[in-house]
Amino acid sequence: MRHEKESQLMNALFVLLSAIGCSLLILWPIWSKGSLFTGDDLPYHLERIKELTTYLKQGGWSFPAISANSFMRVGYGVNFFYPWVTLLPFAWLAAHVADPTTALFLGMLFYLTIGSLLAYYAMHLFSSSRVMSFAFMVFYSFASYRLIDLFPRFALGEFFGLTFLPLVLIGLYEILYRNTRYWPLFTAGLALLLLSHVLSAFIAFVFIGLTWAVSIWFVNHKQQRTLSLLLAGVMAVLAAAVFVFPFLEQEQYQQFAQPAVRKLAGKPFWKMLLATVQNNDSLGWNHNTYNGGVIMLVALILGLVFFKKLSHSFQVIELLGVLTWLMTTSLFPWQLFQHTVLNVIQFPFRLLLFPTIFGAMIAAYLFTLLFERLPVPRLKWLSLLALIGLCAGLWLVGASGYIHGKKTTPVHFAGNTIMAPGPQDRKVLGMNQYISAQSKKYVVQITNHIAYVDGKRERLVPQANRKHQLVFFVSTTRDNVTVDLPVARYKGTVAQLNHKTVPLQNSKRGTVAVKMNRGLNYVTIGYQTTWLEYLSMIVTGITWLYLGMRLVRLHTENRRQASYLSRLP
C-alpha cells in the first residue's frame, strides 16, 4: 500500500515536471530573445491586459466594465463582450512583476503548464494508460495550431479555449458513453471555455449538440444521459455567469451589430495541405496559411492506414479528425451556411481545434502501440525522450520561421507598462466591434475625441483618474448646454458634473451626453455596477464552490475504488 502511494506520487511529480519542461521548451526560443514578437491580435490583447492590470493596481474588485486607460480612452466596454476572467493571471502578474515582458511570458508558462496537465488527465481518464496519456500530453502541448494561436496569432482567447477543450471532451464522453457522475468535468471545462472565448464556446456547443444527436441512437439510459448533459450545460452557464449575465444585459439594453462579418470560406485545399506539410508556424502576414501542423497530418494519415488496428473509440476519433480537418478547407461548401448562425465563426480554420486534439489522440495511440513492442526498458525511456525531441525540434524550426519572418518585428515596452506597439489604430484595436449599432457609424469621430458642445465640434481628450473614470474639463458660454462627449454608452454608464451625479441625455451618436452650465465644468464618466452583475458574481462563486466540492468528492471516490481494486486477489 505504501509502495503504491509512493509510486503514484512519483508519477504525479514526473508528469508535473514534464509539463513544466515542455512549456519551457515551447517558450525558450522566443523568451530567450527578450521580447514578444508581432501577432495578429497582439495590440488588442495587450490593451485588454493593460486595462485589467491598471484596474487591479487601483484596487478594483468587482466588474471591470469600461476601459478608462486603454482602447483610445473612449470608455470602450470590451469586457462586456469578450471574456476577461482568464486574462486575470496575466494582469495579476503584470501588476506584481516589474518587467512586463517577463510577466507576459510567466502568464503563458502558467497556461501552457495547465493545458499540458489537463491533457494528461483527460487522456488518462479516457484510456487508463500512463504511456498514452504522456504521449498525448506531449503531442498536444506542441501542437502547431495551439502554438500558432499563442504566438503568430496571439489569439489568447482561442489559446485558452484549446487549454480547456480536453476537459470538455472527456466530460462529454463520460456523460454520453460511460459514467454520468463525471458531469462536473464537463461543466468545469465548458464554463472555463465560456470564460475564455465566445466563438470557441459556440463551436463547442455545436459539436456537443451534433454529438448528442448522433450518439443518442446508440447509447443506453438515453433520458438519464440527456438530462445529465442538459443540467451540466446549465451549470456551466451559471459557473460562467460573471461574464454571461452582463453580456446578455448589455445585449438587451441596446442594439449591437454582429462584429466583423466575413464571407465564410475554407482555405484552398492544396494551400492548406502545403502549409501543413511544411509545418509553417509563421504569421499570416508572411503569406502563411494557419494550419494544424505536420504531426497532426501524419497522425491522421497513419490512422487511416492502420484503421483496422484502432479500437472502436479511436476509429471514431480518427474519422472526426479527418472530417473536421477537411471542413477547414475549400472542399467543404461553407457558402451554404453564409446566411445562417454559423457565419459568426468568421474563419473556418477555427475548427482546427478539433483535428488538433483528435490528431494528437491518434498520434498518442499509435505511439503507445510502438512503445509496447519495445523489448527493453531503456529503449522505452529513449522513445519518450525521442518523442519530446521530435516535437520540440519541429517547434524550434517553426518558431524560427515565425521570428525571422519578413513582417515579424520584436515588441518592446517602455518602462514597466504594458501597451500596444505603435500608434493607436482603431482598426487594429477593433474599436467598431463592441459599441452600439447607433455609434458604429460615428466611430471615427469618437476615437478622434470629437465632442459636440452646444452643437459645435470640439476635440476633448480625457484623462483617467484612479477611480477608473474618464475626466473631462469642458468650458461653455451658456447655461443648459448639451455636451455630447466622445464616450461610448452602455447600461451602467454614469456621469458626474462638478462632483454631482447627473442624468444622461439622448445623443444621436449613441454616446454620453450631459447638460452643463456656463463656465469650466469638471466632468467624470464612469460605470456603476448593476444589480445583475453583482448577482452574476454571487452565482458564479456559489456554483464554483459547489463544483469544487463535487470534484473533490469525485476524486475521493475514485481513489477509494482504486484502493479497493488493488486489494482484490
Coordinates of C-alpha atoms in Angstrom, one line a residue:
M1 CA 0.0 0.0 0.0
R2 CA 2.8 2.4 1.0
H3 CA 4.8 1.5 -2.1
E4 CA 1.7 2.1 -4.3
K5 CA 1.2 5.6 -2.8
E6 CA 4.9 6.4 -3.3
S7 CA 4.6 5.2 -6.9
Q8 CA 1.6 7.4 -7.5
L9 CA 3.3 10.4 -6.0
M10 CA 6.4 9.9 -8.1
N11 CA 4.3 9.6 -11.3
A12 CA 2.4 12.8 -10.4
L13 CA 5.7 14.6 -9.9
F14 CA 7.1 13.2 -13.1
V15 CA 4.0 14.4 -15.0
L16 CA 4.2 17.9 -13.4
L17 CA 7.9 18.3 -14.1
S18 CA 7.4 17.1 -17.7
A19 CA 4.5 19.5 -18.2
I20 CA 6.6 22.4 -17.0
G21 CA 9.6 21.2 -19.0
C22 CA 7.5 21.0 -22.2
S23 CA 6.2 24.5 -21.5
L24 CA 9.6 25.9 -21.0
L25 CA 10.8 24.3 -24.3
I26 CA 7.9 26.0 -26.1
L27 CA 8.7 29.4 -24.6
W28 CA 12.5 29.2 -24.8
P29 CA 13.1 30.1 -28.5
I30 CA 11.1 33.3 -28.1
W31 CA 11.6 34.2 -24.4
S32 CA 15.4 34.0 -24.9
K33 CA 15.1 36.9 -27.4
G34 CA 13.9 39.1 -24.6
S35 CA 10.7 40.3 -26.3
L36 CA 7.4 39.3 -27.7
F37 CA 7.0 39.4 -31.5
T38 CA 4.3 40.7 -33.8
G39 CA 1.0 38.8 -33.7
D40 CA -2.4 39.3 -35.4
D41 CA -4.3 40.2 -32.2
L42 CA -1.3 41.3 -30.1
P43 CA -2.2 45.0 -29.8
Y44 CA -5.8 44.1 -28.9
H45 CA -5.0 41.7 -26.1
L46 CA -2.2 43.9 -24.8
E47 CA -4.7 46.7 -24.4
R48 CA -7.0 44.3 -22.5
I49 CA -4.2 43.2 -20.2
K50 CA -3.1 46.8 -19.6
E51 CA -6.6 47.8 -18.6
L52 CA -7.1 44.9 -16.2
T53 CA -3.6 45.5 -14.7
T54 CA -4.4 49.1 -14.0
Y55 CA -7.8 48.1 -12.6
L56 CA -6.1 45.7 -10.1
K57 CA -3.5 48.2 -9.2
Q58 CA -6.2 50.7 -8.4
G59 CA -7.9 48.3 -6.0
G60 CA -10.7 47.2 -8.4
W61 CA -12.6 44.1 -7.2
S62 CA -16.0 43.9 -8.9
F63 CA -16.7 44.1 -12.6
P64 CA -14.0 45.8 -14.8
A65 CA -16.5 47.3 -17.2
I66 CA -15.4 50.2 -19.3
S67 CA -11.8 50.9 -20.5
A68 CA -10.5 54.2 -19.0
N69 CA -6.8 53.6 -19.6
S70 CA -6.8 51.8 -22.9
F71 CA -8.6 51.4 -26.2
M72 CA -8.1 55.1 -27.0
R73 CA -9.9 56.2 -23.8
V74 CA -13.4 56.3 -25.1
G75 CA -15.0 54.1 -22.4
Y76 CA -14.9 51.1 -24.6
G77 CA -16.9 48.2 -23.0
V78 CA -14.8 45.3 -24.3
N79 CA -15.2 43.2 -21.2
F80 CA -19.0 43.0 -21.6
F81 CA -18.5 41.1 -24.8
Y82 CA -15.1 39.4 -24.7
P83 CA -14.4 37.2 -21.6
W84 CA -11.9 38.7 -19.2
V85 CA -11.7 36.3 -16.3
T86 CA -9.0 34.1 -17.9
L87 CA -6.8 37.2 -18.5
L88 CA -6.6 37.9 -14.8
P89 CA -3.5 35.8 -14.3
F90 CA -1.7 37.9 -16.9
A91 CA -3.0 41.1 -15.3
W92 CA -2.0 39.9 -11.7
L93 CA 1.5 39.1 -12.9
A94 CA 1.8 42.4 -14.7
A95 CA 0.8 44.2 -11.6
H96 CA 3.4 42.4 -9.4
V97 CA 6.3 41.7 -11.8
A98 CA 8.5 44.7 -12.7
D99 CA 9.3 43.7 -16.2
P100 CA 6.1 43.4 -18.4
T101 CA 7.7 41.1 -20.9
T102 CA 8.6 38.6 -18.1
A103 CA 5.1 38.9 -16.7
L104 CA 3.5 38.0 -20.0
F105 CA 5.8 35.0 -20.5
L106 CA 5.1 33.8 -17.0
G107 CA 1.4 34.0 -17.8
M108 CA 2.0 31.9 -20.9
L109 CA 4.0 29.4 -18.8
F110 CA 1.1 29.1 -16.4
Y111 CA -1.5 28.3 -19.1
L112 CA 0.9 26.1 -21.1
T113 CA 1.5 24.0 -18.0
I114 CA -2.2 23.9 -17.0
G115 CA -3.0 22.8 -20.6
S116 CA -0.5 20.0 -20.5
L117 CA -1.7 18.7 -17.2
L118 CA -5.3 18.8 -18.3
A119 CA -4.4 16.9 -21.5
Y120 CA -2.6 14.2 -19.4
Y121 CA -5.6 13.9 -17.0
A122 CA -8.2 13.8 -19.7
M123 CA -6.4 11.1 -21.7
H124 CA -5.6 9.0 -18.6
L125 CA -9.3 9.1 -17.7
F126 CA -10.2 8.1 -21.2
S127 CA -7.5 5.3 -21.7
S128 CA -6.2 4.4 -18.3
S129 CA -2.8 4.3 -19.9
R130 CA 0.1 6.4 -18.5
V131 CA 2.1 6.0 -21.6
M132 CA -0.7 7.1 -23.9
S133 CA -1.5 10.0 -21.6
F134 CA 2.1 11.1 -21.5
A135 CA 2.4 10.9 -25.3
F136 CA -0.9 12.8 -25.8
M137 CA 0.3 15.5 -23.3
V138 CA 3.5 16.0 -25.4
F139 CA 1.8 15.9 -28.8
Y140 CA -1.0 18.3 -27.6
S141 CA 1.5 20.6 -25.9
F142 CA 3.5 21.1 -29.1
A143 CA 0.5 21.0 -31.4
S144 CA 1.1 23.6 -34.2
Y145 CA -2.3 25.2 -34.2
R146 CA -2.2 25.7 -30.4
L147 CA 1.2 27.4 -30.7
I148 CA 0.0 29.4 -33.7
D149 CA -2.8 30.7 -31.6
L150 CA -0.4 31.7 -28.9
F151 CA 2.3 33.4 -30.9
P152 CA 1.7 34.3 -34.6
R153 CA -2.0 35.0 -33.9
F154 CA -1.7 35.9 -30.3
A155 CA -5.3 34.9 -30.1
L156 CA -5.3 34.4 -26.3
G157 CA -9.0 33.7 -26.0
E158 CA -8.7 30.8 -28.5
F159 CA -5.5 29.6 -26.9
F160 CA -7.3 29.5 -23.6
G161 CA -10.1 27.6 -25.3
L162 CA -7.7 24.9 -26.5
T163 CA -6.3 24.7 -23.0
F164 CA -9.7 23.6 -21.6
L165 CA -11.1 21.7 -24.5
P166 CA -9.8 18.3 -23.4
L167 CA -11.8 18.7 -20.2
V168 CA -14.9 19.4 -22.2
L169 CA -14.5 16.4 -24.5
I170 CA -13.7 13.9 -21.7
G171 CA -16.6 15.1 -19.7
L172 CA -18.9 14.8 -22.8
Y173 CA -17.6 11.3 -23.4
E174 CA -18.3 10.2 -19.9
I175 CA -21.8 11.6 -19.8
L176 CA -22.8 10.1 -23.2
Y177 CA -21.0 6.8 -23.1
R178 CA -19.8 5.8 -19.6
N179 CA -20.5 7.3 -16.2
T180 CA -22.7 10.4 -15.9
R181 CA -21.2 11.1 -12.4
Y182 CA -18.3 12.7 -14.2
W183 CA -20.5 15.6 -15.3
P184 CA -18.6 18.1 -13.1
L185 CA -15.6 17.7 -15.5
F186 CA -17.8 18.7 -18.5
T187 CA -19.3 21.6 -16.5
A188 CA -15.9 22.9 -15.4
G189 CA -14.4 22.6 -18.9
L190 CA -17.3 24.2 -20.6
A191 CA -17.6 27.1 -18.1
L192 CA -13.8 27.8 -18.5
L193 CA -14.3 27.7 -22.3
L194 CA -17.2 30.3 -21.9
L195 CA -14.9 32.4 -19.7
S196 CA -12.2 32.3 -22.4
H197 CA -13.6 32.8 -25.9
V198 CA -17.2 33.1 -27.0
L199 CA -16.7 31.8 -30.5
S200 CA -14.8 28.7 -29.3
A201 CA -17.6 28.1 -26.9
F202 CA -20.1 28.4 -29.7
I203 CA -18.2 26.0 -31.9
A204 CA -18.1 23.6 -28.9
F205 CA -21.8 23.9 -28.3
V206 CA -22.5 23.0 -32.0
F207 CA -20.2 20.0 -31.7
I208 CA -21.8 18.9 -28.4
G209 CA -25.3 19.2 -30.0
L210 CA -24.3 17.2 -33.1
T211 CA -22.5 14.5 -31.0
W212 CA -25.6 14.1 -28.8
A213 CA -27.9 13.9 -31.8
V214 CA -25.9 11.1 -33.3
S215 CA -25.0 9.3 -30.1
I216 CA -28.5 9.2 -28.6
W217 CA -29.5 6.5 -31.0
F218 CA -26.7 4.1 -29.8
V219 CA -26.4 4.6 -26.1
N220 CA -28.3 3.2 -23.2
H221 CA -30.1 5.2 -20.5
K222 CA -31.0 7.8 -23.1
Q223 CA -33.1 10.0 -20.8
Q224 CA -30.7 10.0 -18.0
R225 CA -27.7 10.9 -20.2
T226 CA -29.7 13.6 -22.0
L227 CA -30.8 15.1 -18.7
S228 CA -27.3 14.9 -17.2
L229 CA -25.9 16.7 -20.3
L230 CA -28.5 19.4 -20.1
L231 CA -28.1 20.0 -16.4
A232 CA -24.3 20.0 -16.8
G233 CA -24.7 22.6 -19.6
V234 CA -26.9 24.8 -17.4
M235 CA -24.4 24.5 -14.5
A236 CA -21.6 25.6 -16.9
V237 CA -23.6 28.8 -17.8
L238 CA -24.1 29.5 -14.1
A239 CA -20.4 29.0 -13.4
A240 CA -19.7 31.5 -16.2
A241 CA -22.5 33.9 -15.1
V242 CA -19.9 36.6 -14.2
F243 CA -19.5 37.0 -18.0
V244 CA -22.7 35.6 -19.5
F245 CA -25.2 37.7 -17.4
P246 CA -23.6 41.1 -18.1
F247 CA -23.2 40.2 -21.7
L248 CA -26.9 39.4 -22.0
E249 CA -27.8 42.5 -20.0
Q250 CA -26.0 44.8 -22.5
E251 CA -27.4 43.0 -25.5
Q252 CA -30.9 43.7 -24.1
Y253 CA -30.1 47.3 -23.3
Q254 CA -29.3 48.4 -26.9
Q255 CA -28.7 47.0 -30.3
F256 CA -25.2 45.8 -31.3
A257 CA -24.2 44.9 -34.8
Q258 CA -22.5 41.5 -35.3
P259 CA -18.8 42.2 -35.1
A260 CA -16.5 41.6 -38.2
V261 CA -19.0 39.9 -40.5
R262 CA -17.0 37.9 -43.1
K263 CA -17.5 35.7 -46.0
L264 CA -17.3 32.1 -44.9
A265 CA -14.8 30.2 -46.9
G266 CA -12.3 27.4 -46.2
K267 CA -8.7 27.7 -47.2
P268 CA -7.8 26.3 -50.7
F269 CA -7.2 22.6 -50.1
W270 CA -3.8 22.4 -51.7
K271 CA -2.7 25.6 -49.9
M272 CA -3.8 24.2 -46.6
L273 CA -2.1 20.9 -47.3
L274 CA 1.2 22.5 -48.3
A275 CA 1.3 24.8 -45.2
T276 CA 0.5 21.7 -43.0
V277 CA 3.3 19.6 -44.6
Q278 CA 5.7 22.5 -44.2
N279 CA 4.7 22.9 -40.6
N280 CA 4.6 26.6 -41.2
D281 CA 4.1 28.4 -37.9
S282 CA 4.8 32.0 -39.2
L283 CA 2.5 34.9 -39.3
G284 CA -0.4 35.0 -41.8
W285 CA 1.1 38.4 -42.8
N286 CA 4.1 36.3 -44.1
H287 CA 1.6 34.6 -46.6
N288 CA 1.2 31.6 -44.3
T289 CA -2.0 29.6 -44.0
Y290 CA -2.7 28.8 -40.4
N291 CA -2.7 25.0 -40.1
G292 CA -2.6 22.0 -37.8
G293 CA 1.0 21.0 -38.4
V294 CA 2.7 18.0 -39.9
I295 CA 2.4 15.7 -36.8
M296 CA -1.4 16.1 -36.9
L297 CA -1.4 15.4 -40.7
V298 CA 0.8 12.3 -40.4
A299 CA -1.1 11.0 -37.4
L300 CA -4.4 11.3 -39.3
I301 CA -2.9 9.6 -42.4
L302 CA -1.4 6.8 -40.4
G303 CA -4.7 6.4 -38.6
L304 CA -6.4 5.7 -41.9
V305 CA -3.6 3.3 -43.0
F306 CA -3.9 1.3 -39.7
F307 CA -7.6 2.0 -39.3
K308 CA -8.5 -1.7 -38.6
K309 CA -5.9 -1.8 -35.8
L310 CA -7.5 1.1 -33.9
S311 CA -10.1 0.4 -31.2
H312 CA -13.7 1.4 -32.0
S313 CA -13.4 4.6 -30.0
F314 CA -10.2 5.6 -31.8
Q315 CA -11.8 4.8 -35.1
V316 CA -14.5 7.3 -34.4
I317 CA -11.8 9.8 -33.3
E318 CA -9.9 9.3 -36.5
L319 CA -13.0 9.9 -38.6
L320 CA -13.8 13.0 -36.7
G321 CA -10.3 14.3 -37.0
V322 CA -10.2 13.8 -40.8
L323 CA -13.7 15.3 -41.3
T324 CA -13.1 18.4 -39.2
W325 CA -9.8 19.0 -40.9
L326 CA -11.4 18.8 -44.3
M327 CA -14.1 21.2 -43.1
T328 CA -11.4 23.9 -42.7
T329 CA -10.6 23.6 -46.5
S330 CA -12.4 24.7 -49.7
L331 CA -13.7 21.1 -50.0
F332 CA -16.5 21.9 -47.6
P333 CA -19.3 24.0 -49.0
W334 CA -19.2 26.9 -46.5
Q335 CA -21.1 29.1 -48.9
L336 CA -24.3 27.2 -48.0
F337 CA -24.0 28.4 -44.4
Q338 CA -23.2 32.1 -45.1
H339 CA -26.6 33.3 -44.1
T340 CA -27.0 31.0 -41.1
V341 CA -26.0 31.4 -37.4
L342 CA -22.7 29.5 -38.3
N343 CA -21.4 32.6 -40.0
V344 CA -20.4 34.1 -36.6
I345 CA -17.4 31.8 -36.6
Q346 CA -15.9 34.1 -39.2
F347 CA -12.9 31.8 -40.1
P348 CA -13.5 28.1 -40.8
F349 CA -9.8 27.5 -39.8
R350 CA -11.0 28.0 -36.2
L351 CA -12.3 24.4 -36.5
L352 CA -8.7 23.3 -36.4
L353 CA -9.1 23.0 -32.7
F354 CA -10.8 19.6 -33.3
P355 CA -8.3 17.9 -35.7
T356 CA -5.6 19.3 -33.4
I357 CA -6.9 17.4 -30.4
F358 CA -8.1 14.3 -32.3
G359 CA -4.8 14.1 -34.3
A360 CA -2.9 14.2 -31.0
M361 CA -5.0 11.4 -29.6
I362 CA -4.4 9.2 -32.7
A363 CA -0.7 10.0 -32.6
A364 CA -0.6 9.0 -28.9
Y365 CA -2.4 5.8 -29.6
L366 CA 0.0 4.8 -32.4
F367 CA 3.0 5.8 -30.3
T368 CA 1.7 3.5 -27.5
L369 CA 1.4 0.6 -29.9
L370 CA 5.0 1.1 -30.8
F371 CA 6.1 1.6 -27.2
E372 CA 4.6 -1.6 -26.0
R373 CA 6.6 -3.6 -28.6
L374 CA 9.9 -2.3 -27.4
P375 CA 11.6 -5.2 -25.5
V376 CA 14.0 -3.3 -23.3
P377 CA 13.0 -0.6 -20.6
R378 CA 16.0 1.5 -21.7
L379 CA 14.6 1.7 -25.2
K380 CA 11.2 2.7 -23.8
W381 CA 12.8 5.6 -21.9
L382 CA 14.7 6.6 -25.1
S383 CA 11.5 6.5 -27.1
L384 CA 9.9 9.0 -24.6
L385 CA 12.9 11.3 -25.0
A386 CA 12.8 10.9 -28.7
L387 CA 9.1 11.9 -28.7
I388 CA 9.8 15.1 -26.8
G389 CA 12.9 15.8 -29.1
L390 CA 10.8 15.3 -32.2
C391 CA 8.0 17.6 -31.1
A392 CA 10.4 20.2 -29.7
G393 CA 12.6 20.1 -32.8
L394 CA 9.7 20.7 -35.1
W395 CA 8.6 23.6 -32.9
L396 CA 12.1 25.2 -32.9
V397 CA 12.1 25.2 -36.7
G398 CA 8.5 26.7 -36.8
A399 CA 9.4 29.3 -34.1
S400 CA 12.5 30.3 -36.1
G401 CA 10.3 30.8 -39.2
Y402 CA 8.0 32.9 -37.1
I403 CA 10.7 35.1 -35.5
H404 CA 12.6 35.7 -38.8
G405 CA 9.5 36.3 -40.9
K406 CA 9.7 39.4 -43.2
K407 CA 6.9 41.2 -41.4
T408 CA 7.7 39.9 -37.9
T409 CA 9.1 42.6 -35.6
P410 CA 10.1 42.5 -31.8
V411 CA 7.7 44.2 -29.4
H412 CA 9.4 46.2 -26.6
F413 CA 7.7 48.1 -23.8
A414 CA 8.8 51.5 -22.5
G415 CA 9.4 51.2 -18.7
N416 CA 7.2 48.8 -16.8
T417 CA 3.9 49.5 -18.7
I418 CA 2.2 47.1 -21.0
M419 CA 0.9 48.9 -24.1
A420 CA 0.2 48.1 -27.7
P421 CA 3.1 48.7 -30.1
G422 CA 2.9 51.6 -32.5
P423 CA 0.3 54.4 -32.7
Q424 CA -3.3 53.7 -31.5
D425 CA -5.2 52.4 -34.5
R426 CA -9.0 52.0 -34.2
K427 CA -9.0 49.2 -36.9
V428 CA -6.2 47.2 -35.2
L429 CA -7.9 47.5 -31.8
G430 CA -11.3 46.6 -33.3
M431 CA -13.0 49.8 -32.0
N432 CA -16.1 49.3 -34.0
Q433 CA -16.9 45.8 -32.7
Y434 CA -18.4 46.4 -29.2
I435 CA -20.0 49.8 -29.5
S436 CA -23.7 50.2 -30.2
A437 CA -25.0 49.9 -33.7
Q438 CA -26.0 53.6 -33.3
S439 CA -22.5 54.6 -32.5
K440 CA -20.8 52.4 -35.1
K441 CA -21.0 54.9 -38.0
Y442 CA -19.5 57.6 -35.8
V443 CA -16.5 55.5 -34.6
V444 CA -14.0 57.8 -36.4
Q445 CA -15.3 60.8 -34.6
I446 CA -15.5 59.1 -31.3
T447 CA -11.9 57.7 -31.5
N448 CA -10.6 61.1 -32.6
H449 CA -12.2 62.5 -29.4
I450 CA -14.6 64.8 -31.3
A451 CA -17.2 66.2 -28.9
Y452 CA -20.2 68.5 -29.7
V453 CA -20.5 71.4 -27.3
D454 CA -23.9 73.1 -28.0
G455 CA -23.8 71.7 -31.5
K456 CA -20.3 72.8 -32.3
R457 CA -17.4 70.4 -32.9
E458 CA -14.6 70.4 -30.4
R459 CA -11.8 68.0 -29.6
L460 CA -11.9 66.9 -26.0
V461 CA -9.3 64.4 -24.9
P462 CA -10.0 62.8 -21.5
Q463 CA -7.6 61.7 -18.7
A464 CA -8.1 58.7 -16.4
N465 CA -8.3 59.1 -12.7
R466 CA -7.7 56.5 -10.0
K467 CA -11.4 55.6 -9.8
H468 CA -11.4 54.1 -13.2
Q469 CA -13.2 57.1 -14.7
L470 CA -12.7 59.4 -17.7
V471 CA -12.2 63.0 -16.7
F472 CA -13.1 66.0 -19.0
F473 CA -12.8 69.7 -18.5
V474 CA -15.4 71.4 -20.6
S475 CA -15.9 75.1 -20.9
T476 CA -19.3 76.5 -22.0
T477 CA -20.5 80.1 -22.5
R478 CA -24.2 79.5 -21.8
D479 CA -26.4 77.7 -19.3
N480 CA -28.3 74.5 -20.0
V481 CA -25.9 73.5 -22.9
T482 CA -25.9 69.8 -24.1
V483 CA -22.4 68.4 -24.5
D484 CA -22.1 65.2 -26.5
L485 CA -18.9 63.6 -25.3
P486 CA -16.8 61.1 -27.2
V487 CA -17.5 58.3 -24.8
A488 CA -19.3 55.0 -25.7
R489 CA -22.5 54.4 -23.7
Y490 CA -23.6 51.2 -22.0
K491 CA -26.1 50.2 -19.4
G492 CA -24.5 51.3 -16.1
T493 CA -22.6 54.3 -17.6
V494 CA -22.8 57.2 -15.1
A495 CA -21.8 60.9 -15.3
Q496 CA -20.8 63.3 -12.6
L497 CA -20.8 67.1 -13.2
N498 CA -18.8 69.0 -10.7
H499 CA -18.9 66.0 -8.3
K500 CA -22.7 65.6 -8.6
T501 CA -24.3 62.7 -10.4
V502 CA -26.4 64.0 -13.3
P503 CA -28.8 62.2 -15.8
L504 CA -27.5 61.2 -19.2
Q505 CA -29.1 62.9 -22.2
N506 CA -30.0 61.3 -25.5
S507 CA -27.4 61.5 -28.3
K508 CA -27.8 60.8 -32.0
R509 CA -24.3 59.2 -31.9
G510 CA -25.3 56.8 -29.1
T511 CA -22.6 58.4 -26.9
V512 CA -22.7 60.0 -23.5
A513 CA -24.3 63.5 -23.4
V514 CA -24.7 65.8 -20.4
K515 CA -26.3 69.1 -19.8
M516 CA -23.9 71.7 -18.4
N517 CA -24.0 75.3 -17.2
R518 CA -21.8 78.3 -18.1
G519 CA -18.1 78.2 -17.1
L520 CA -15.5 75.5 -16.7
N521 CA -17.1 72.2 -15.9
Y522 CA -15.4 69.2 -14.3
V523 CA -17.0 66.0 -15.8
T524 CA -16.3 62.4 -14.9
I525 CA -17.7 59.4 -16.8
G526 CA -17.6 56.1 -15.0
Y527 CA -19.5 52.9 -14.5
Q528 CA -21.8 51.8 -11.8
T529 CA -22.0 48.0 -11.3
T530 CA -25.6 46.8 -11.9
W531 CA -27.5 44.5 -9.5
L532 CA -27.4 41.8 -12.2
E533 CA -23.6 42.0 -12.3
Y534 CA -23.4 41.6 -8.5
L535 CA -25.8 38.7 -8.8
S536 CA -23.7 37.1 -11.5
M537 CA -20.6 37.3 -9.2
I538 CA -22.5 35.6 -6.4
V539 CA -24.0 32.9 -8.7
T540 CA -20.5 32.2 -10.2
G541 CA -18.9 32.0 -6.8
I542 CA -21.6 29.6 -5.4
T543 CA -21.5 27.4 -8.5
W544 CA -17.7 27.0 -8.5
L545 CA -17.8 26.3 -4.7
Y546 CA -20.4 23.5 -5.4
L547 CA -18.4 22.3 -8.4
G548 CA -15.2 22.2 -6.3
M549 CA -16.9 20.1 -3.7
R550 CA -18.2 17.7 -6.4
L551 CA -14.8 17.4 -8.0
V552 CA -13.2 16.7 -4.6
R553 CA -15.8 14.1 -3.9
L554 CA -15.3 12.5 -7.3
H555 CA -11.6 12.3 -6.8
T556 CA -12.0 10.8 -3.3
E557 CA -14.4 8.1 -4.7
N558 CA -12.0 7.2 -7.5
R559 CA -9.1 6.8 -5.1
R560 CA -11.2 4.6 -2.8
Q561 CA -12.3 2.5 -5.7
A562 CA -8.7 2.1 -7.0
S563 CA -7.5 1.2 -3.5
Y564 CA -10.3 -1.4 -3.2
L565 CA -9.5 -3.0 -6.6
S566 CA -5.8 -3.1 -5.8
R567 CA -6.5 -5.3 -2.7
L568 CA -8.6 -7.8 -4.6
P569 CA -6.8 -11.2 -5.1

